Coordinates of N, CA and C in Angstrom, one line a residue:
M1 N 1.2 -0.8 0.1 CA 0.3 -0.1 -0.1 C 1.5 0.8 -0.3
S2 N 0.6 2.3 -0.6 CA 1.1 3.7 -0.2 C 0.6 4.4 -0.6
D3 N 0.7 5.6 0.5 CA -0.2 7.0 1.5 C 1.0 7.2 1.2
E4 N -0.2 8.6 1.7 CA 0.7 9.4 2.1 C -0.1 10.5 3.3
I5 N 1.1 10.8 4.4 CA 0.4 11.7 5.7 C 0.7 12.5 5.8
S6 N -0.7 13.6 6.3 CA 0.2 14.8 7.2 C 0.9 14.2 7.9
L7 N 2.0 15.7 7.5 CA 3.3 15.6 8.9 C 2.7 16.4 10.4
K8 N 2.2 17.6 9.5 CA 1.5 19.3 10.0 C 0.3 19.8 10.2
K9 N -0.1 20.5 11.0 CA -1.4 21.2 10.9 C -1.6 21.5 9.5
R10 N -3.0 21.7 9.2 CA -3.3 22.1 7.9 C -3.2 21.5 6.5
H11 N -2.1 21.0 6.9 CA -1.5 19.4 5.4 C -0.2 20.5 4.6
K12 N 0.2 20.8 5.9 CA 1.7 21.3 4.9 C 2.9 20.7 5.2
L13 N 3.3 19.7 5.6 CA 3.9 19.2 5.4 C 3.5 17.5 5.5
Y14 N 4.2 16.7 4.2 CA 3.6 15.4 3.9 C 5.1 14.3 3.8
A15 N 4.3 13.2 4.1 CA 5.4 12.1 3.7 C 4.7 11.1 3.0
T16 N 5.6 9.7 1.7 CA 4.8 9.7 1.9 C 5.1 7.9 2.4
L17 N 3.9 7.0 2.4 CA 4.9 5.8 3.0 C 4.4 5.0 2.2
L18 N 5.2 3.7 1.8 CA 4.9 2.2 1.6 C 5.1 1.3 2.4
W19 N 3.3 0.3 2.2 CA 3.3 -0.6 3.4 C 3.3 -2.2 2.8
D20 N 3.7 -3.1 3.1 CA 3.7 -4.9 2.7 C 2.5 -4.7 3.9
L21 N 1.6 -4.9 3.0 CA 0.6 -6.2 3.6 C 0.5 -7.3 3.4
S22 N 1.0 -7.5 2.9 CA 0.7 -8.9 2.5 C 0.4 -10.3 3.6
Q23 N 0.4 -9.6 5.0 CA 0.1 -10.4 6.3 C -0.1 -9.7 6.9
P24 N -1.7 -9.1 6.4 CA -2.3 -7.7 7.2 C -2.2 -7.8 8.3
G25 N -2.0 -9.0 9.9 CA -1.8 -8.4 11.2 C -0.6 -8.5 11.3
R26 N 0.1 -8.4 10.7 CA 2.0 -7.5 10.3 C 1.9 -6.8 9.6
P27 N 1.7 -5.6 9.4 CA 2.1 -4.3 8.3 C 3.0 -4.3 8.5
T28 N 4.1 -3.6 7.2 CA 6.2 -3.2 7.6 C 6.0 -2.8 6.8
L29 N 6.2 -1.9 7.2 CA 6.6 -0.3 6.5 C 7.9 -0.4 5.9
L30 N 7.6 -0.5 4.3 CA 8.8 -1.1 3.4 C 10.3 0.2 3.3
A31 N 9.4 2.3 3.4 CA 10.4 2.5 2.5 C 9.5 3.9 2.8
A32 N 9.6 5.2 3.9 CA 8.9 6.7 3.7 C 9.8 7.6 3.0
A33 N 8.9 8.8 2.1 CA 10.1 9.7 1.6 C 9.3 10.9 2.5
Q34 N 9.7 12.3 2.0 CA 9.5 13.3 2.2 C 8.6 13.3 1.2
G35 N 7.1 14.3 1.2 CA 6.5 14.1 0.3 C 5.4 13.8 -0.8
R36 N 4.1 14.5 -1.5 CA 3.1 13.4 -1.8 C 3.3 13.9 -3.6
D37 N 4.7 14.0 -4.3 CA 4.4 13.8 -5.1 C 5.2 12.8 -5.8
E38 N 5.4 13.2 -7.1 CA 5.7 11.9 -8.0 C 7.8 11.5 -7.7
A39 N 7.4 12.8 -6.7 CA 10.4 12.3 -7.1 C 9.8 11.6 -5.3
A40 N 8.6 11.5 -4.6 CA 8.4 11.2 -2.9 C 7.8 9.3 -3.3
V41 N 7.0 9.3 -4.5 CA 6.8 7.6 -4.7 C 7.9 7.0 -5.4
R42 N 8.8 7.2 -5.2 CA 9.6 7.2 -6.7 C 11.0 6.6 -5.8
T43 N 11.4 8.1 -4.8 CA 12.3 7.1 -3.7 C 12.0 6.2 -3.0
C44 N 10.8 6.2 -2.5 CA 10.2 4.9 -2.3 C 10.5 4.2 -2.6
L45 N 9.8 4.2 -4.0 CA 9.9 2.6 -4.7 C 11.9 1.6 -5.1
E46 N 12.6 2.9 -5.4 CA 14.1 2.8 -5.1 C 14.4 1.7 -4.5
K47 N 13.6 2.3 -2.9 CA 14.5 1.2 -1.9 C 14.3 0.1 -2.5
L48 N 13.2 -0.4 -3.0 CA 13.5 -1.5 -3.5 C 14.2 -2.3 -4.0
S49 N 14.9 -3.6 -4.4 CA 15.7 -4.5 -5.4 C 14.8 -4.2 -5.7
P50 N 14.8 -4.4 -7.3 CA 14.1 -4.9 -8.4 C 12.9 -6.7 -8.3
E51 N 14.1 -7.1 -7.8 CA 12.9 -8.3 -6.8 C 11.6 -8.2 -6.6
Q52 N 12.0 -7.3 -6.2 CA 10.7 -7.0 -5.3 C 9.6 -6.1 -6.0
R53 N 10.3 -5.1 -6.4 CA 9.3 -4.0 -7.5 C 8.5 -5.4 -8.2
N54 N 9.6 -5.9 -8.9 CA 9.4 -6.6 -10.6 C 8.0 -7.7 -9.5
G55 N 7.3 -8.2 -8.2 CA 7.2 -8.8 -7.3 C 5.7 -8.0 -6.8
V56 N 5.9 -7.4 -6.6 CA 4.9 -6.6 -6.5 C 3.7 -6.3 -7.7
G57 N 2.4 -7.2 -7.0 CA 1.2 -7.3 -8.3 C -0.2 -6.4 -7.9
T58 N 0.2 -6.4 -6.2 CA -1.3 -5.1 -6.5 C -0.4 -3.6 -5.4
L59 N -1.2 -2.5 -5.7 CA -0.4 -1.9 -5.3 C -2.0 -0.8 -5.3
R60 N -2.2 -0.7 -3.1 CA -3.5 -0.2 -3.1 C -2.9 1.5 -2.9
C61 N -4.1 2.8 -4.0 CA -2.8 3.9 -3.7 C -4.9 4.7 -4.0
D62 N -4.6 6.4 -3.5 CA -5.3 6.9 -3.7 C -5.2 7.6 -5.2
M63 N -5.9 7.8 -5.5 CA -6.0 8.2 -6.6 C -5.6 9.8 -8.1
G64 N -4.7 10.3 -6.8 CA -4.3 11.3 -7.5 C -2.7 11.6 -8.3
P65 N -2.5 11.2 -9.2 CA -1.4 11.5 -10.1 C -0.3 10.8 -9.7
A66 N 0.2 11.3 -8.5 CA 1.6 10.8 -8.1 C 1.1 9.4 -8.1
M67 N 0.4 9.3 -7.0 CA 0.2 7.8 -6.3 C 0.0 7.3 -7.5
L68 N -1.1 7.1 -8.6 CA -0.5 6.7 -10.0 C 0.5 6.4 -10.7
S69 N 1.5 6.6 -10.8 CA 3.1 6.7 -11.2 C 3.5 5.6 -10.9
A70 N 3.2 5.6 -10.2 CA 3.5 4.1 -10.0 C 3.6 3.2 -11.0
K71 N 3.0 3.3 -11.4 CA 3.3 1.7 -12.8 C 4.2 1.8 -13.3
K72 N 5.1 2.9 -13.4 CA 6.1 3.3 -14.6 C 6.9 3.0 -14.1
Y73 N 7.3 1.6 -12.2 CA 8.6 1.5 -11.8 C 7.4 0.5 -11.2
L74 N 6.4 -0.4 -11.4 CA 6.3 -1.6 -11.2 C 6.0 -2.3 -11.8
P75 N 6.1 -3.4 -12.2 CA 6.1 -3.5 -13.8 C 4.8 -4.5 -14.5
N76 N 4.0 -4.9 -13.2 CA 3.4 -5.9 -12.7 C 2.8 -5.6 -11.8
V77 N 2.5 -4.5 -11.9 CA 1.4 -3.6 -10.5 C 0.3 -3.6 -11.4
Q78 N -0.9 -3.3 -10.3 CA -2.3 -3.5 -10.5 C -2.1 -2.3 -9.8
C79 N -3.4 -0.8 -9.8 CA -3.3 -0.8 -9.2 C -4.9 -0.4 -7.9
V80 N -5.2 -0.8 -7.2 CA -6.1 -0.8 -7.1 C -6.3 0.9 -6.0
V81 N -7.9 1.2 -6.2 CA -7.7 2.7 -5.5 C -8.5 2.4 -4.4
D82 N -8.5 2.6 -3.2 CA -9.5 2.3 -2.0 C -10.2 3.2 -1.7
R83 N -11.3 2.3 -0.8 CA -12.3 2.5 -1.2 C -12.8 4.4 0.0
F84 N -12.1 4.5 0.5 CA -11.9 6.1 0.9 C -12.1 6.7 0.1
H85 N -10.3 7.5 -0.9 CA -11.4 7.8 -2.3 C -11.9 7.9 -3.0
V86 N -12.8 5.9 -3.5 CA -14.4 6.2 -4.2 C -15.2 7.1 -3.2
A87 N -15.6 6.6 -2.9 CA -16.6 7.3 -1.4 C -16.5 8.9 -2.1
Q88 N -15.4 8.9 -1.8 CA -14.9 10.9 -1.5 C -15.4 11.9 -2.8
K89 N -14.7 11.0 -4.2 CA -15.4 11.1 -5.5 C -16.3 11.2 -5.5
L90 N -17.0 9.9 -5.4 CA -18.0 9.6 -5.6 C -19.6 11.0 -4.7
G91 N -18.9 11.4 -3.8 CA -19.5 12.3 -2.9 C -19.4 13.0 -3.1
Q92 N -18.3 14.2 -4.0 CA -18.0 14.8 -4.7 C -19.6 14.8 -6.0
T93 N -18.4 13.7 -6.4 CA -20.4 14.1 -7.7 C -21.0 14.2 -7.6
A94 N -22.0 13.6 -6.3 CA -23.9 13.3 -5.5 C -23.7 15.0 -5.9
D95 N -22.9 15.8 -5.3 CA -23.3 17.2 -5.1 C -22.9 18.3 -5.3
A96 N -22.3 17.5 -6.4 CA -21.7 19.2 -8.0 C -23.2 19.1 -8.7
P97 N -23.1 20.0 -9.1 CA -25.0 20.7 -9.8 C -24.7 19.2 -10.5
P98 N -26.3 19.4 -10.9 CA -26.6 18.6 -11.8 C -26.1 18.2 -13.3
G99 N -25.7 19.3 -13.6 CA -24.6 19.6 -15.1 C -23.7 19.7 -15.4
R100 N -22.9 19.1 -13.9 CA -21.8 19.2 -14.3 C -21.4 17.5 -14.2
R101 N -22.8 16.8 -13.2 CA -22.6 15.8 -12.5 C -21.7 14.1 -13.8
L102 N -22.1 14.5 -15.0 CA -21.8 13.5 -16.2 C -20.0 14.4 -16.2
L103 N -20.1 15.5 -16.2 CA -18.8 15.4 -16.3 C -17.5 14.9 -15.9
R104 N -18.1 15.4 -14.1 CA -17.1 15.2 -13.6 C -16.8 12.7 -12.9
V105 N -18.1 12.3 -13.4 CA -18.4 10.7 -13.6 C -16.6 10.3 -14.6
V106 N -17.7 10.9 -15.7 CA -16.1 10.9 -17.4 C -15.2 11.1 -17.0
G107 N -14.3 12.1 -15.9 CA -13.4 12.8 -16.2 C -13.1 14.3 -16.7
G108 N -14.2 15.0 -17.2 CA -14.0 15.5 -18.1 C -14.0 17.2 -17.4
A109 N -14.1 17.0 -15.3 CA -14.0 18.8 -15.3 C -13.1 18.8 -14.6
N110 N -12.5 19.6 -13.7 CA -11.5 19.3 -13.1 C -11.9 20.0 -11.4
G111 N -13.0 19.4 -11.5 CA -13.5 19.5 -10.5 C -13.3 18.4 -9.0

């Protein structure tokens, strides 16, 4: 799983974390990097050996472009968007004015 956390109030400082959740009862932190951009994701993934990167089959992440960029570094990965972010996006779409709902669902609007 790849995720970012806020280290300061008002979301001014972030860290990206890479976890091994293959044993749900014993999650293992594999890497951490400052920031929540593609460079932070790359920094975390570069801490894995090539064999480890090739062995990753599923990556749970949010819908941000930085997290989805992990596909560049993990050749066999399938990104799975976590349900919190799916529910968040559905809520935003439901709250949107009717004329913009379709644009949000198909990705045509930046809101």
